[in-house]
Each structure stands twice: as C-alpha cells, then as structure tokens.
CSV table of C-alpha atoms and ligand atoms in Angstrom, one decimal:
chain,number,residue,atom,x,y,z
L,1,MET,CA,10.4,-54.0,1.8
L,2,THR,CA,7.2,-56.1,2.2
L,3,ASP,CA,7.6,-59.8,1.6
L,4,LEU,CA,5.0,-62.4,0.7
L,5,ALA,CA,4.5,-63.6,4.3
L,6,GLN,CA,3.9,-59.9,5.5
L,7,TRP,CA,1.5,-59.3,2.7
L,8,LEU,CA,-0.5,-62.4,3.4
L,9,SER,CA,-0.9,-61.5,6.9
L,10,SER,CA,-2.3,-58.1,6.0
L,11,GLN,CA,-4.7,-59.8,3.4
L,12,THR,CA,-6.3,-62.7,5.4
L,13,PRO,CA,-6.7,-63.9,8.9
L,14,ASP,CA,-7.0,-67.3,7.4
L,15,ALA,CA,-3.8,-69.2,8.2
L,16,ASP,CA,-4.5,-72.3,6.2
L,17,LEU,CA,-5.2,-70.2,3.1
L,18,ALA,CA,-1.9,-68.0,3.7
L,19,SER,CA,-0.1,-71.5,4.1
L,20,ALA,CA,-1.5,-72.7,0.8
L,21,ILE,CA,-0.1,-69.7,-1.0
L,22,LEU,CA,3.3,-70.0,0.8
L,23,SER,CA,3.5,-73.6,-0.1
L,24,MET,CA,3.0,-72.8,-3.9
L,25,ALA,CA,5.5,-69.9,-3.6
L,26,ALA,CA,8.0,-72.5,-2.0
L,27,ALA,CA,7.3,-74.9,-4.9
L,28,GLY,CA,7.8,-72.2,-7.4
L,29,ALA,CA,11.2,-71.1,-5.9
L,30,GLU,CA,12.3,-74.8,-6.2
L,31,ILE,CA,11.1,-75.1,-9.7
L,32,ALA,CA,12.9,-72.0,-10.7
L,33,GLY,CA,16.2,-73.5,-9.4
L,34,VAL,CA,15.5,-76.6,-11.4
L,35,LEU,CA,14.6,-74.7,-14.7
L,36,ARG,CA,17.8,-72.3,-14.2
L,37,GLY,CA,20.1,-75.4,-14.3
L,38,ALA,CA,18.0,-77.5,-16.6
L,39,PRO,CA,20.1,-77.2,-19.8
L,40,ILE,CA,23.4,-78.0,-17.8
L,41,ALA,CA,21.6,-81.1,-16.3
L,42,GLY,CA,20.6,-82.1,-19.8
L,43,GLN,CA,17.0,-81.7,-18.9
L,44,THR,CA,15.6,-80.3,-22.2
L,45,GLY,CA,12.1,-80.7,-21.1
L,46,LEU,CA,11.6,-83.4,-23.6
L,47,ALA,CA,10.4,-86.7,-22.1
L,48,GLY,CA,12.9,-89.5,-22.8
L,49,SER,CA,16.0,-87.3,-23.2
L,50,GLU,CA,19.2,-88.2,-21.5
L,51,ASN,CA,21.7,-86.2,-19.2
L,52,VAL,CA,25.3,-85.9,-19.5
L,53,GLN,CA,25.8,-89.3,-17.7
L,54,GLY,CA,23.4,-90.9,-20.2
L,55,GLU,CA,20.7,-91.4,-17.6
L,56,ALA,CA,17.2,-91.2,-18.6
L,57,GLN,CA,15.6,-87.8,-17.6
L,58,LYS,CA,11.9,-87.1,-16.5
L,59,ALA,CA,10.3,-84.3,-18.5
L,60,LEU,CA,10.4,-81.1,-16.5
L,61,ASP,CA,6.6,-80.8,-16.4
L,62,VAL,CA,6.8,-84.3,-14.4
L,63,ILE,CA,9.5,-82.9,-12.2
L,64,SER,CA,7.6,-79.6,-11.5
L,65,ASN,CA,4.5,-81.6,-10.8
L,66,ASP,CA,6.5,-83.8,-8.2
L,67,ILE,CA,7.8,-80.6,-6.5
L,68,VAL,CA,4.3,-79.1,-6.2
L,69,LEU,CA,3.0,-82.4,-4.9
L,70,ASN,CA,5.8,-82.6,-2.3
L,71,HIS,CA,5.3,-79.1,-1.0
L,72,LEU,CA,1.4,-79.6,-0.8
L,73,ALA,CA,1.7,-83.0,0.8
L,74,LYS,CA,3.7,-81.3,3.7
L,75,ASN,CA,0.9,-78.9,4.2
L,76,PRO,CA,-2.1,-80.3,6.4
L,77,ALA,CA,-4.4,-77.5,5.1
L,78,ILE,CA,-4.6,-79.3,1.8
L,79,SER,CA,-7.2,-82.0,1.2
L,80,ILE,CA,-6.9,-82.6,-2.6
L,81,LEU,CA,-4.5,-81.8,-5.3
L,82,VAL,CA,-5.8,-81.4,-8.9
L,83,SER,CA,-2.9,-81.2,-11.5
L,84,GLU,CA,-2.9,-81.0,-15.3
L,85,GLU,CA,-0.2,-83.7,-15.2
L,86,LEU,CA,-2.5,-86.3,-13.2
L,87,ASP,CA,-5.5,-87.9,-14.5
L,88,GLU,CA,-7.1,-88.2,-11.2
L,89,ALA,CA,-7.3,-85.8,-8.2
L,90,VAL,CA,-4.9,-86.8,-5.5
L,91,GLU,CA,-6.1,-87.1,-2.0
L,92,MET,CA,-4.0,-85.3,0.7
L,93,SER,CA,-4.7,-84.5,4.3
L,94,SER,CA,-8.2,-85.7,5.5
L,95,GLN,CA,-8.4,-82.8,7.8
L,96,GLY,CA,-7.6,-80.2,4.9
L,97,ARG,CA,-9.9,-77.3,4.3
L,98,LEU,CA,-8.4,-76.5,0.9
L,99,ILE,CA,-8.3,-77.9,-2.6
L,100,VAL,CA,-5.5,-76.7,-4.9
L,101,ALA,CA,-5.8,-77.0,-8.7
L,102,THR,CA,-2.6,-76.4,-10.6
L,103,ASP,CA,-0.8,-76.4,-14.1
L,104,PRO,CA,2.8,-77.2,-12.7
L,105,LEU,CA,4.5,-76.1,-15.7
L,106,ASP,CA,2.5,-74.3,-18.3
L,107,GLY,CA,4.0,-73.3,-21.7
L,108,SER,CA,6.4,-76.3,-21.5
L,109,SER,CA,6.5,-76.6,-25.2
L,110,ASN,CA,8.6,-73.5,-25.1
L,111,LEU,CA,11.1,-74.9,-22.6
L,112,ASP,CA,13.7,-76.1,-25.3
L,113,ALA,CA,13.9,-72.4,-26.4
L,114,ASN,CA,14.6,-70.8,-23.1
L,115,VAL,CA,11.3,-68.8,-23.2
L,116,THR,CA,9.4,-68.0,-20.0
L,117,VAL,CA,7.1,-70.6,-18.6
L,118,GLY,CA,5.1,-70.6,-15.5
L,119,THR,CA,3.2,-72.5,-12.7
L,120,ILE,CA,-0.5,-71.6,-12.3
L,121,PHE,CA,-2.8,-72.5,-9.3
L,122,SER,CA,-6.2,-72.0,-7.9
L,123,VAL,CA,-7.3,-72.5,-4.2
L,124,LEU,CA,-10.9,-73.6,-3.5
L,125,PRO,CA,-12.7,-74.7,-0.4
L,126,SER,CA,-12.8,-78.4,0.2
L,127,ALA,CA,-16.5,-78.1,1.3
L,128,GLY,CA,-17.5,-77.1,-2.2
L,129,GLY,CA,-15.9,-80.4,-3.6
L,130,LEU,CA,-13.9,-80.7,-6.8
L,131,LEU,CA,-16.3,-79.1,-9.5
L,132,GLN,CA,-16.7,-75.4,-8.3
L,133,LYS,CA,-17.1,-72.3,-10.4
L,134,GLY,CA,-14.1,-69.9,-10.6
L,135,SER,CA,-16.1,-67.4,-8.4
L,136,ALA,CA,-15.7,-69.8,-5.5
L,137,GLN,CA,-11.9,-69.4,-5.5
L,138,LEU,CA,-10.4,-68.3,-2.3
L,139,ALA,CA,-7.1,-67.3,-3.9
L,140,ALA,CA,-5.2,-67.9,-7.2
L,141,GLY,CA,-1.8,-67.3,-8.5
L,142,TYR,CA,1.0,-67.9,-10.8
L,143,VAL,CA,4.8,-68.1,-11.0
L,144,ALA,CA,6.5,-66.7,-14.1
L,145,TYR,CA,10.0,-68.1,-14.8
L,146,GLY,CA,11.5,-65.2,-16.9
L,147,PRO,CA,14.5,-63.1,-16.7
L,148,ALA,CA,13.2,-62.4,-13.2
L,149,THR,CA,11.0,-65.0,-11.3
L,150,SER,CA,7.7,-63.4,-10.4
L,151,PHE,CA,5.0,-64.5,-8.0
L,152,VAL,CA,1.5,-63.1,-8.7
L,153,THR,CA,-1.3,-63.8,-6.4
L,154,ARG,CA,-4.7,-62.5,-5.3
L,155,ILE,CA,-6.9,-63.4,-2.4
L,156,GLY,CA,-10.1,-61.2,-2.6
L,157,GLY,CA,-8.6,-57.9,-3.1
L,158,GLU,CA,-5.6,-56.6,-5.1
L,159,THR,CA,-3.5,-58.6,-7.5
L,160,SER,CA,0.0,-58.2,-6.0
L,161,VAL,CA,3.4,-59.2,-7.7
L,162,PHE,CA,6.4,-60.3,-5.8
L,163,THR,CA,9.9,-61.1,-7.1
L,164,LEU,CA,12.4,-63.9,-6.1
L,165,ASP,CA,15.6,-62.4,-4.7
L,166,GLY,CA,19.0,-64.2,-4.5
L,167,GLY,CA,18.2,-65.5,-1.1
L,168,GLY,CA,15.1,-67.2,-2.1
L,169,HIS,CA,12.8,-64.7,-0.6
L,170,TRP,CA,9.7,-63.2,-2.2
L,171,VAL,CA,9.8,-59.4,-2.3
L,172,GLN,CA,6.8,-57.4,-3.1
L,173,THR,CA,7.6,-55.3,-6.3
L,174,LEU,CA,4.0,-54.2,-7.1
L,175,ALA,CA,1.5,-53.8,-4.5
L,176,ALA,CA,-1.5,-53.7,-6.8
L,177,ALA,CA,-1.3,-54.4,-10.6
L,178,ARG,CA,-3.7,-52.2,-12.7
L,179,ILE,CA,-4.5,-53.3,-16.2
L,180,PRO,CA,-5.0,-50.2,-18.4
L,181,GLU,CA,-8.7,-50.0,-19.5
L,182,ALA,CA,-7.6,-49.6,-23.2
L,183,SER,CA,-4.8,-51.1,-25.1
L,184,GLY,CA,-3.3,-51.4,-28.5
L,185,GLU,CA,-2.0,-55.0,-28.2
L,186,PHE,CA,-3.7,-58.3,-28.8
L,187,ALA,CA,-2.4,-61.9,-28.3
L,188,ILE,CA,-3.8,-64.6,-30.3
L,189,ASN,CA,-2.3,-67.7,-32.3
L,190,THR,CA,-3.0,-66.1,-35.9
L,191,ALA,CA,-2.1,-69.5,-37.3
L,192,ARG,CA,-5.4,-70.8,-36.3
L,193,GLU,CA,-7.3,-68.2,-38.5
L,194,ARG,CA,-9.0,-70.8,-40.6
L,195,PHE,CA,-10.8,-72.2,-37.6
L,196,TRP,CA,-11.8,-68.9,-36.2
L,197,ASP,CA,-15.6,-68.1,-35.6
L,198,ALA,CA,-17.1,-64.9,-37.0
L,199,ALA,CA,-16.7,-63.0,-33.7
L,200,THR,CA,-12.9,-63.7,-33.4
L,201,SER,CA,-12.4,-62.8,-37.1
L,202,GLY,CA,-14.3,-59.7,-36.8
L,203,TYR,CA,-12.3,-58.5,-33.7
L,204,VAL,CA,-8.9,-59.3,-35.3
L,205,LYS,CA,-9.8,-57.8,-38.7
L,206,GLU,CA,-11.1,-54.7,-37.1
L,207,SER,CA,-7.8,-54.5,-35.1
L,208,VAL,CA,-5.3,-55.0,-37.9
L,209,ALA,CA,-7.1,-52.5,-40.0
L,210,GLY,CA,-5.6,-49.9,-37.6
L,211,GLU,CA,-6.5,-46.2,-37.8
L,212,ALA,CA,-8.6,-46.7,-40.9
L,213,GLY,CA,-10.6,-49.6,-39.3
L,214,LEU,CA,-13.6,-49.5,-37.1
L,215,ALA,CA,-11.6,-49.4,-33.8
L,216,GLY,CA,-9.8,-46.4,-35.2
L,217,LYS,CA,-6.4,-46.9,-33.8
L,218,ARG,CA,-3.3,-48.9,-34.4
L,219,TYR,CA,-2.7,-52.4,-32.8
L,220,ASN,CA,0.3,-54.5,-32.4
L,221,MET,CA,0.4,-58.3,-31.9
L,222,ARG,CA,2.3,-60.0,-29.1
L,223,TRP,CA,2.1,-63.8,-28.8
L,224,VAL,CA,4.6,-65.8,-26.6
L,225,GLY,CA,2.7,-69.0,-26.8
L,226,SER,CA,3.2,-69.5,-22.9
L,227,MET,CA,-0.2,-68.4,-21.2
L,228,VAL,CA,1.7,-67.2,-18.1
L,229,ALA,CA,4.0,-65.0,-20.0
L,230,ASP,CA,1.3,-63.5,-22.2
L,231,ILE,CA,-1.0,-62.9,-19.3
L,232,HIS,CA,1.9,-61.3,-17.2
L,233,ARG,CA,2.6,-59.0,-19.9
L,234,ILE,CA,-1.1,-58.0,-19.9
L,235,LEU,CA,-1.1,-57.5,-16.1
L,236,MET,CA,2.1,-55.3,-16.5
L,237,ARG,CA,0.9,-53.0,-19.4
L,238,GLY,CA,-2.5,-54.0,-20.8
L,239,GLY,CA,-3.7,-56.0,-23.8
L,240,ILE,CA,-5.9,-58.8,-24.6
L,241,PHE,CA,-5.3,-62.6,-24.8
L,242,LEU,CA,-7.7,-64.8,-26.9
L,243,TYR,CA,-7.8,-68.5,-26.9
L,244,PRO,CA,-11.3,-68.6,-28.2
L,245,LEU,CA,-13.5,-71.6,-29.3
L,246,ASP,CA,-12.8,-72.4,-32.8
L,247,SER,CA,-14.1,-75.2,-35.3
L,248,GLU,CA,-11.1,-77.4,-34.3
L,249,THR,CA,-11.3,-77.0,-30.7
L,250,HIS,CA,-15.1,-76.9,-30.5
L,251,ALA,CA,-15.8,-80.7,-29.8
L,252,LYS,CA,-13.5,-80.3,-26.6
L,253,GLY,CA,-14.9,-77.1,-25.4
L,254,GLY,CA,-11.8,-75.0,-26.2
L,255,ARG,CA,-8.1,-75.3,-25.6
L,256,LEU,CA,-7.2,-74.2,-22.2
L,257,ARG,CA,-8.3,-75.8,-18.9
L,258,LEU,CA,-11.0,-74.3,-16.7
L,259,LEU,CA,-9.8,-75.2,-13.3
L,260,TYR,CA,-6.1,-74.5,-13.5
L,261,GLU,CA,-5.7,-72.1,-16.3
L,262,ALA,CA,-8.7,-70.0,-17.0
L,263,ASN,CA,-10.3,-69.6,-13.6
L,264,PRO,CA,-7.1,-68.5,-11.8
L,265,MET,CA,-6.0,-66.3,-14.6
L,266,ALA,CA,-9.5,-64.7,-14.7
L,267,TRP,CA,-9.4,-64.1,-10.9
L,268,LEU,CA,-6.1,-62.3,-11.2
L,269,VAL,CA,-7.0,-60.3,-14.2
L,270,GLU,CA,-10.3,-59.2,-12.7
L,271,GLY,CA,-8.4,-58.3,-9.5
L,272,ALA,CA,-6.3,-55.8,-11.5
L,273,GLY,CA,-9.3,-54.2,-13.1
L,274,GLY,CA,-9.4,-56.3,-16.2
L,275,ARG,CA,-12.2,-58.4,-17.7
L,276,SER,CA,-12.7,-62.0,-18.8
L,277,THR,CA,-15.1,-63.8,-20.8
L,278,THR,CA,-15.7,-67.2,-22.7
L,279,GLY,CA,-17.3,-65.0,-25.4
L,280,ARG,CA,-20.6,-66.0,-24.3
L,281,GLY,CA,-20.4,-65.1,-20.6
L,282,PRO,CA,-18.0,-64.5,-17.7
L,283,ILE,CA,-15.3,-67.3,-17.2
L,284,LEU,CA,-15.8,-67.3,-13.4
L,285,VAL,CA,-19.4,-68.5,-13.6
L,286,VAL,CA,-18.8,-71.5,-15.8
L,287,GLU,CA,-20.1,-74.7,-14.0
L,288,PRO,CA,-17.3,-77.2,-14.3
L,289,THR,CA,-18.4,-80.8,-15.2
L,290,ASP,CA,-15.0,-82.4,-15.2
L,291,ILE,CA,-11.6,-81.5,-13.5
L,292,HIS,CA,-9.8,-81.2,-16.8
L,293,GLN,CA,-12.6,-79.5,-18.7
L,294,ARG,CA,-11.5,-77.0,-21.4
L,295,VAL,CA,-13.0,-73.6,-21.9
L,296,PRO,CA,-12.8,-70.6,-24.3
L,297,VAL,CA,-10.7,-67.8,-22.8
L,298,ILE,CA,-10.8,-64.2,-23.6
L,299,LEU,CA,-9.3,-61.7,-21.0
L,300,GLY,CA,-7.2,-58.5,-20.3
L,301,SER,CA,-8.0,-54.8,-20.7
L,302,ALA,CA,-11.7,-54.1,-20.1
L,303,GLU,CA,-12.4,-51.9,-23.2
L,304,GLU,CA,-10.9,-54.6,-25.5
L,305,VAL,CA,-12.8,-57.6,-23.9
L,306,ARG,CA,-15.9,-55.5,-24.3
L,307,ARG,CA,-15.3,-55.1,-28.1
L,308,VAL,CA,-15.1,-58.9,-28.4
L,309,GLU,CA,-18.1,-59.5,-26.3
L,310,ALA,CA,-19.9,-56.9,-28.8
L,311,TRP,CA,-18.7,-59.1,-31.7
L,312,TYR,CA,-20.1,-62.2,-29.9
L,313,ALA,CA,-23.4,-60.5,-29.2
L,314,ARG,CA,-23.7,-59.7,-33.0
L,315,ALA,CA,-22.5,-63.1,-34.1
V,401,FDP,P1,1.7,-75.5,-23.6
V,401,FDP,O1,0.8,-76.5,-24.3
V,401,FDP,O2,3.1,-75.3,-24.0
V,401,FDP,O3,1.8,-75.8,-22.0
V,401,FDP,O4,-1.5,-74.5,-21.6
V,401,FDP,C1,-1.2,-74.7,-22.8
V,401,FDP,C2,-0.4,-73.7,-23.5
V,401,FDP,O5,1.1,-74.0,-23.5
V,401,FDP,C3,-0.5,-72.2,-23.1
V,401,FDP,O6,0.5,-71.9,-22.1
V,401,FDP,C4,-0.4,-71.6,-24.3
V,401,FDP,O7,-1.1,-70.2,-24.3
V,401,FDP,C5,-1.0,-72.5,-25.4
V,401,FDP,O8,-1.0,-73.8,-24.8
V,401,FDP,C6,-0.4,-72.4,-26.7
V,401,FDP,O9,-1.1,-73.3,-27.5
V,401,FDP,P2,-0.8,-73.5,-29.2
V,401,FDP,O10,0.7,-73.4,-29.4
V,401,FDP,O11,-1.3,-74.8,-29.4
V,401,FDP,O12,-1.6,-72.3,-29.8
C-alpha cells in the first residue's frame, strides 16, 4: 500500500513542498486525536467551557490552531503562516520558501454535535508574497475528521485521498478522485433563500422542480454545514456546493474565505475534474486584497457548475 510520503516522492522533486504537506498531515493526525477524546476531556468546542476538573478549556479551534502552528514552526521550509484564527500573518523561518494559509478547524459550529469537521490548507511560494491568486498555489489539501480521518491533497496533478490507520500512518485509499461530470445533489443553506440573487434562486428552483423542471431530472439536497464534509462528499460521488454572494453577505464580499477555504477547495475540486466559480469568473483567478478576504464559492460537478454559470450569464 502506498503511504503519503511515498506518494509525495512520486509527485514532486521539491523536498520543501513535500515537507510542508507532511507537516500539515502530522498536525491533522494530532488534531484527530484531540477531537476523538474531546467530549471526555470536557472540550465541547465552546470557548469558556470547563473540563471535569473545573479548569477553563481553550476552544478546539484555538487548540487546533496551536497544533498547526507548532508543526509548521518546526519546519524550516515555512516562511509565513496565515490562519483564520489569527488576525495577522505569523512570520516563521526567514529562509523558508513556502507560505501556508490554513483554516485549522473548519465547521467548528458542528463540534458539539459530533459532526465531521476539518482542517484546510493552501501552500504558496514565499516569493509571491501574501496576496497571491489561487492559481499560484503549489499544493493544497484538507483533513476530514469523520468516521474515518481522511487527508486529501493535490500538488499539480491528481487529487489523492489518504486514510489515517490505527498506527498513525496515512495510507492511500484513492489514488485519483474523479468528480462525476453530472450529479443530482446540491448543497446550499436554503435558510438563506430570502437573501439569494436571481441566479441562485433560478438554479435552485430549476433543480427542485425535478423531472418536470428545465433541468429535466430529480435532485436531492445534502447540506452538512461543514465545508470540508460537504466538499468531501462531492469529491467522492459528485454534486455541487454553493455559498454564493447574497444580499446579506454582499458588503463583505461573500461568506467563505478566499485564501484558506475557497482557493484550496477549488484547487482540489479542479484536480478531480470538477469546476469552480464565484458566479462571475473562476475562483482561482480572484486577486486577493486582504489575507482574510471573503468570496462567493460555487464548486463541484462540472455540468452543475456550468448550469449556475449560465444563470449568472443571464442575470
Ligand atoms: P463554521 O463557521 O462552522 O466554521 O467556514 C465557515 C463554515 O463553518 C463552513 O464550514 C460552512 O460551510 C459554513 O460556515 C456554514 O455557514 P452557515 O451555517 O452560516 O451557513
């Protein structure tokens, strides 16, 4: 069986890049261990909660951020860390050639319900500075903490899937994920319908109309509410994920973050034959203006994403 280190050596001669991915995988394995025992340790994920000894607990997203930071600080290839948990970028090794941007614990509002959460990361060349387009990424990946712990990553070729075994090793379980071109599943927070633009409303209406509607087929809805879990499902069996610009998120530019949510997920989805857009153009060419910038996100099965793009072209 191929493990992560073997796969990396077949994918890139760049030892620094491979080491950055291995550092994130090691952080993911450690976070998986913390999450597994969190209810016993009294770490509900809520800031200000107490453990069984009555001691104050750090929120799990802060703990996860510290774990990622510790692993990357040990790696001399990393120059800067950008994290959802930290207002400012953190300088690491002055000789480092690589920047890592991360959401250390995505979907953390689902933690108290023992629902899948994840760690997302993007690797960029230090030479390009903090604000680089997603197309400049050297690699990206995520860890999904579900019934199994999955590590999904891509350098420039295929998007590959690894699973954490009982001994703490990442074993390749899918060499190349392929997102089916067409799908009958969409993922969107329908509670936001009143804020949607005409394109989003048009696409969803067309889909829920089923066989009788313009799409001419039946759809089902799946929405976990953890981006990592929703995207992992799409990578495994297809579908579309939408967090579009709507009237409530308009002033902020969207809901999800460009550097450590949208770009890495678009990179992984495209490596699996899927498609991604903001509705107005590809996610990977958006010029960042801020490390915590938000952006509309639509990605998944190519045929479905094209249907949404067609609605935007008309709207
Ligand atoms: P969370 O705030 O729980 O970390 O990244 C933000 C995110 O989760 C995504 O994982 C998820 O897709 C989205 O928010 C869900 O947001 P809403 O429940 O506000 O729609």
